[in-house]
GROMACS .gro file of C-alpha atoms in nm:
model
  231
    1MET     CA    1   1.834  12.484   2.822
    2GLY     CA    2   1.832  12.205   2.563
    3TYR     CA    3   1.710  12.198   2.210
    4LYS     CA    4   1.518  11.940   2.006
    5LEU     CA    5   1.529  11.892   1.627
    6ILE     CA    6   1.194  11.811   1.471
    7ASP     CA    7   1.177  11.673   1.117
    8LEU     CA    8   0.915  11.852   0.911
    9SER     CA    9   0.986  11.665   0.582
   10GLN     CA   10   0.806  11.401   0.393
   11GLU     CA   11   0.985  11.082   0.293
   12ILE     CA   12   1.104  11.060  -0.072
   13TYR     CA   13   1.024  10.727  -0.236
   14GLN     CA   14   0.893  10.586  -0.560
   15GLY     CA   15   0.517  10.606  -0.557
   16MET     CA   16   0.513  10.909  -0.321
   17SER     CA   17   0.220  11.147  -0.355
   18VAL     CA   18   0.299  11.425  -0.606
   19PHE     CA   19   0.093  11.726  -0.718
   20PRO     CA   20  -0.084  11.608  -1.042
   21MET     CA   21   0.083  11.855  -1.278
   22HIS     CA   22   0.433  11.747  -1.171
   23GLN     CA   23   0.671  11.460  -1.260
   24LYS     CA   24   0.617  11.144  -1.059
   25THR     CA   25   0.916  11.016  -0.864
   26PHE     CA   26   1.119  10.723  -0.996
   27ILE     CA   27   1.419  10.564  -0.819
   28MET     CA   28   1.640  10.338  -1.027
   29THR     CA   29   1.951  10.132  -0.935
   30ASN     CA   30   2.268  10.270  -1.090
   31MET     CA   31   2.498  10.002  -0.967
   32THR     CA   32   2.485   9.727  -0.697
   33HIS     CA   33   2.773   9.646  -0.461
   34GLU     CA   34   2.840   9.334  -0.664
   35GLU     CA   35   2.842   9.507  -0.997
   36ASN     CA   36   3.076   9.772  -0.867
   37MET     CA   37   3.319   9.514  -0.730
   38GLU     CA   38   3.322   9.333  -1.068
   39ALA     CA   39   3.380   9.668  -1.247
   40THR     CA   40   3.665   9.781  -1.022
   41GLY     CA   41   3.816   9.438  -0.956
   42SER     CA   42   3.803   9.505  -0.583
   43LYS     CA   43   3.778   9.202  -0.356
   44THR     CA   44   3.713   9.399  -0.038
   45LEU     CA   45   3.415   9.624  -0.101
   46GLY     CA   46   3.175   9.761  -0.363
   47PHE     CA   47   2.990  10.093  -0.390
   48SER     CA   48   2.615  10.105  -0.448
   49ALA     CA   49   2.428  10.403  -0.592
   50ARG     CA   50   2.078  10.486  -0.720
   51ASN     CA   51   1.943  10.748  -0.960
   52LEU     CA   52   1.651  10.976  -0.880
   53LEU     CA   53   1.401  11.118  -1.124
   54ILE     CA   54   1.207  11.379  -0.923
   55SER     CA   55   1.029  11.704  -0.985
   56GLU     CA   56   1.177  12.025  -0.848
   57HIS     CA   57   0.836  12.038  -0.666
   58GLY     CA   58   0.834  11.679  -0.544
   59GLY     CA   59   0.771  11.611  -0.181
   60THR     CA   60   0.860  11.877   0.078
   61HIS     CA   61   0.989  12.164  -0.129
   62SER     CA   62   1.020  12.537  -0.171
   63ASP     CA   63   0.931  12.742  -0.480
   64GLY     CA   64   1.151  12.975  -0.672
   65VAL     CA   65   0.962  13.295  -0.747
   66TRP     CA   66   1.028  13.233  -1.117
   67GLU     CA   67   0.785  12.938  -1.108
   68TYR     CA   68   0.490  13.176  -1.085
   69ASN     CA   69   0.647  13.505  -1.195
   70PRO     CA   70   0.872  13.498  -1.502
   71ASN     CA   71   1.027  13.827  -1.390
   72GLY     CA   72   1.123  13.686  -1.046
   73PRO     CA   73   1.437  13.507  -0.927
   74THR     CA   74   1.499  13.143  -0.973
   75ILE     CA   75   1.567  12.923  -0.665
   76ASP     CA   76   1.947  12.964  -0.688
   77GLU     CA   77   1.917  13.346  -0.704
   78MET     CA   78   1.697  13.384  -0.395
   79PRO     CA   79   1.831  13.497  -0.055
   80LEU     CA   80   1.921  13.200   0.174
   81GLU     CA   81   1.744  13.396   0.451
   82TYR     CA   82   1.412  13.304   0.288
   83PHE     CA   83   1.484  12.938   0.372
   84TRP     CA   84   1.613  12.954   0.725
   85GLY     CA   85   1.562  13.171   1.024
   86SER     CA   86   1.313  13.263   1.293
   87ALA     CA   87   0.972  13.109   1.240
   88ILE     CA   88   0.632  13.066   1.398
   89CYS     CA   89   0.362  12.810   1.330
   90LEU     CA   90  -0.004  12.911   1.347
   91ASP     CA   91  -0.282  12.663   1.416
   92LEU     CA   92  -0.542  12.670   1.138
   93SER     CA   93  -0.646  12.311   1.173
   94HIS     CA   94  -1.011  12.401   1.229
   95ILE     CA   95  -1.035  12.557   0.880
   96ARG     CA   96  -1.136  12.267   0.653
   97TYR     CA   97  -1.194  12.229   0.277
   98PRO     CA   98  -1.371  12.385   0.097
   99ASN     CA   99  -1.327  12.695   0.315
  100TYR     CA  100  -1.050  12.950   0.251
  101ILE     CA  101  -0.811  13.067   0.522
  102GLU     CA  102  -0.896  13.437   0.551
  103PRO     CA  103  -0.712  13.731   0.719
  104ARG     CA  104  -0.936  13.710   1.023
  105ASP     CA  105  -0.842  13.344   1.065
  106LEU     CA  106  -0.472  13.439   1.062
  107GLU     CA  107  -0.530  13.723   1.312
  108ASP     CA  108  -0.719  13.491   1.549
  109ALA     CA  109  -0.457  13.218   1.525
  110LEU     CA  110  -0.180  13.467   1.588
  111GLU     CA  111  -0.359  13.593   1.895
  112MET     CA  112  -0.418  13.239   2.017
  113SER     CA  113  -0.050  13.154   1.975
  114GLY     CA  114   0.060  13.445   2.194
  115ARG     CA  115   0.325  13.529   1.923
  116SER     CA  116   0.383  13.817   1.686
  117ILE     CA  117   0.501  13.828   1.329
  118ARG     CA  118   0.837  14.006   1.274
  119LYS     CA  119   0.962  14.134   0.945
  120GLY     CA  120   1.160  13.858   0.774
  121ASP     CA  121   0.976  13.576   0.957
  122ILE     CA  122   0.897  13.239   0.813
  123VAL     CA  123   0.541  13.148   0.896
  124LEU     CA  124   0.413  12.786   0.882
  125LEU     CA  125   0.048  12.709   0.878
  126TYR     CA  126  -0.068  12.388   1.061
  127THR     CA  127  -0.386  12.293   0.873
  128GLY     CA  128  -0.386  11.931   0.996
  129HIS     CA  129  -0.429  11.808   0.634
  130HIS     CA  130  -0.121  11.587   0.638
  131ASN     CA  131  -0.221  11.427   0.971
  132ARG     CA  132  -0.577  11.362   0.846
  133ASN     CA  133  -0.534  11.266   0.483
  134PHE     CA  134  -0.176  11.168   0.393
  135GLY     CA  135  -0.184  10.831   0.217
  136THR     CA  136  -0.545  10.870   0.097
  137GLU     CA  137  -0.707  10.994  -0.223
  138LYS     CA  138  -0.809  11.307  -0.043
  139PHE     CA  139  -0.451  11.428   0.011
  140GLN     CA  140  -0.422  11.589  -0.333
  141THR     CA  141  -0.772  11.730  -0.332
  142ASP     CA  142  -0.950  11.815  -0.007
  143TYR     CA  143  -0.737  12.077   0.158
  144SER     CA  144  -0.792  12.437   0.254
  145GLY     CA  145  -0.573  12.722   0.131
  146LEU     CA  146  -0.509  13.092   0.162
  147SER     CA  147  -0.733  13.346  -0.003
  148TYR     CA  148  -0.568  13.627  -0.196
  149ASP     CA  149  -0.634  13.863   0.094
  150ALA     CA  150  -0.493  13.622   0.350
  151ALA     CA  151  -0.174  13.568   0.156
  152LYS     CA  152  -0.142  13.947   0.109
  153TRP     CA  153  -0.188  13.992   0.481
  154LEU     CA  154   0.113  13.765   0.549
  155ALA     CA  155   0.324  13.928   0.281
  156GLU     CA  156   0.244  14.280   0.402
  157ASN     CA  157   0.339  14.174   0.760
  158GLY     CA  158   0.690  14.095   0.629
  159VAL     CA  159   0.670  13.718   0.595
  160VAL     CA  160   0.926  13.584   0.341
  161ASN     CA  161   0.827  13.217   0.332
  162ILE     CA  162   0.477  13.072   0.383
  163GLY     CA  163   0.472  12.702   0.467
  164VAL     CA  164   0.187  12.450   0.476
  165ASP     CA  165   0.133  12.081   0.552
  166ALA     CA  166  -0.063  12.031   0.223
  167PRO     CA  167   0.029  12.002  -0.142
  168ALA     CA  168  -0.024  12.373  -0.210
  169ILE     CA  169  -0.079  12.708  -0.030
  170ASP     CA  170  -0.376  12.767  -0.254
  171LEU     CA  171  -0.723  12.613  -0.220
  172THR     CA  172  -0.652  12.379  -0.511
  173PRO     CA  173  -0.814  12.262  -0.740
  174ASP     CA  174  -1.100  12.510  -0.671
  175ASP     CA  175  -0.894  12.824  -0.694
  176THR     CA  176  -0.775  12.837  -1.052
  177ASP     CA  177  -0.638  13.186  -1.001
  178PHE     CA  178  -0.386  13.025  -0.756
  179SER     CA  179  -0.430  13.332  -0.540
  180ALA     CA  180  -0.162  13.267  -0.275
  181HIS     CA  181   0.103  13.194  -0.539
  182LEU     CA  182  -0.005  13.510  -0.719
  183VAL     CA  183   0.072  13.708  -0.404
  184CYS     CA  184   0.406  13.538  -0.363
  185GLY     CA  185   0.489  13.647  -0.715
  186GLU     CA  186   0.382  14.006  -0.652
  187TYR     CA  187   0.596  14.028  -0.337
  188ASN     CA  188   0.891  13.814  -0.456
  189ILE     CA  189   0.861  13.571  -0.163
  190THR     CA  190   0.866  13.196  -0.149
  191ASN     CA  191   0.636  12.924  -0.014
  192THR     CA  192   0.698  12.576   0.121
  193GLU     CA  193   0.461  12.291   0.061
  194ASN     CA  194   0.416  11.928   0.177
  195LEU     CA  195   0.554  11.987   0.532
  196CYS     CA  196   0.449  11.750   0.803
  197ASN     CA  197   0.463  11.720   1.187
  198LEU     CA  198   0.349  12.079   1.220
  199ASP     CA  199   0.132  11.983   1.514
  200LEU     CA  200   0.461  11.950   1.705
  201VAL     CA  201   0.550  12.313   1.655
  202ALA     CA  202   0.204  12.477   1.649
  203ASN     CA  203   0.189  12.804   1.847
  204LYS     CA  204   0.572  12.800   1.898
  205ARG     CA  205   0.859  13.023   1.781
  206PHE     CA  206   1.164  12.825   1.665
  207LEU     CA  207   1.456  12.815   1.431
  208TYR     CA  208   1.346  12.682   1.092
  209ILE     CA  209   1.588  12.537   0.835
  210GLY     CA  210   1.473  12.427   0.489
  211LEU     CA  211   1.757  12.495   0.244
  212PRO     CA  212   1.701  12.426  -0.125
  213LEU     CA  213   1.948  12.257  -0.357
  214LYS     CA  214   2.147  12.511  -0.560
  215ILE     CA  215   1.980  12.420  -0.889
  216ARG     CA  216   2.083  12.657  -1.169
  217GLU     CA  217   1.772  12.832  -1.294
  218GLY     CA  218   1.564  12.614  -1.069
  219THR     CA  219   1.188  12.670  -1.045
  220GLY     CA  220   1.200  12.514  -0.698
  221SER     CA  221   1.376  12.241  -0.499
  222PRO     CA  222   1.305  11.957  -0.265
  223ILE     CA  223   1.433  12.040   0.087
  224ARG     CA  224   1.492  11.877   0.426
  225ALA     CA  225   1.290  12.097   0.652
  226VAL     CA  226   1.356  12.091   1.024
  227ALA     CA  227   1.262  12.291   1.331
  228LEU     CA  228   1.501  12.351   1.621
  229VAL     CA  229   1.287  12.414   1.930
  230GLU     CA  230   1.376  12.476   2.297
  231GLU     CA  231   1.286  12.193   2.536
   0.00000   0.00000   0.00000
């Protein structure tokens, strides 16, 4: 049986969509090939490099618990098992803004998928928001999110990483309590935001990999998220 790798990550580029409270992304040229050849005196080749200015929460990223709980671990202190392992993706694409995703919605989606949640699972939520609104003004505003009870339902079922194809797992900007992040802080688990291509893994179980950079005292980190699925 063969396997297929599915990229679940947004592209990083200057001008990319970023959650309003975070640093915008800037990409600057450090040195061109020609400048490097002049600096080194080489007549055969030059090295080119660019500098990135990017938020720890820019693009597809995972959160360190410390971001929303000052008593929790930073991204470099968290178990790597929170960022890779067995995962399922639930189809919640029928739940639209301004409605919350509630526990009953998760239960129905789980039943429809024919899967079960195991302790230590990573659970991704396909909301369809990226497919519908990426590249539009609605991307940073009109998306659904987990209610407090729904996030708690996932945490109490042993989920260690909640992923969404939207800028946040909360119903932002309406939910100023940031209920889903509050639950993640209470249970010392992470969440992953700004995923894409979740329609390709909806209702499947697969191996998920989304390792963060080892940023000392990091509040989060951009990741390259992928799914390894059986063909």
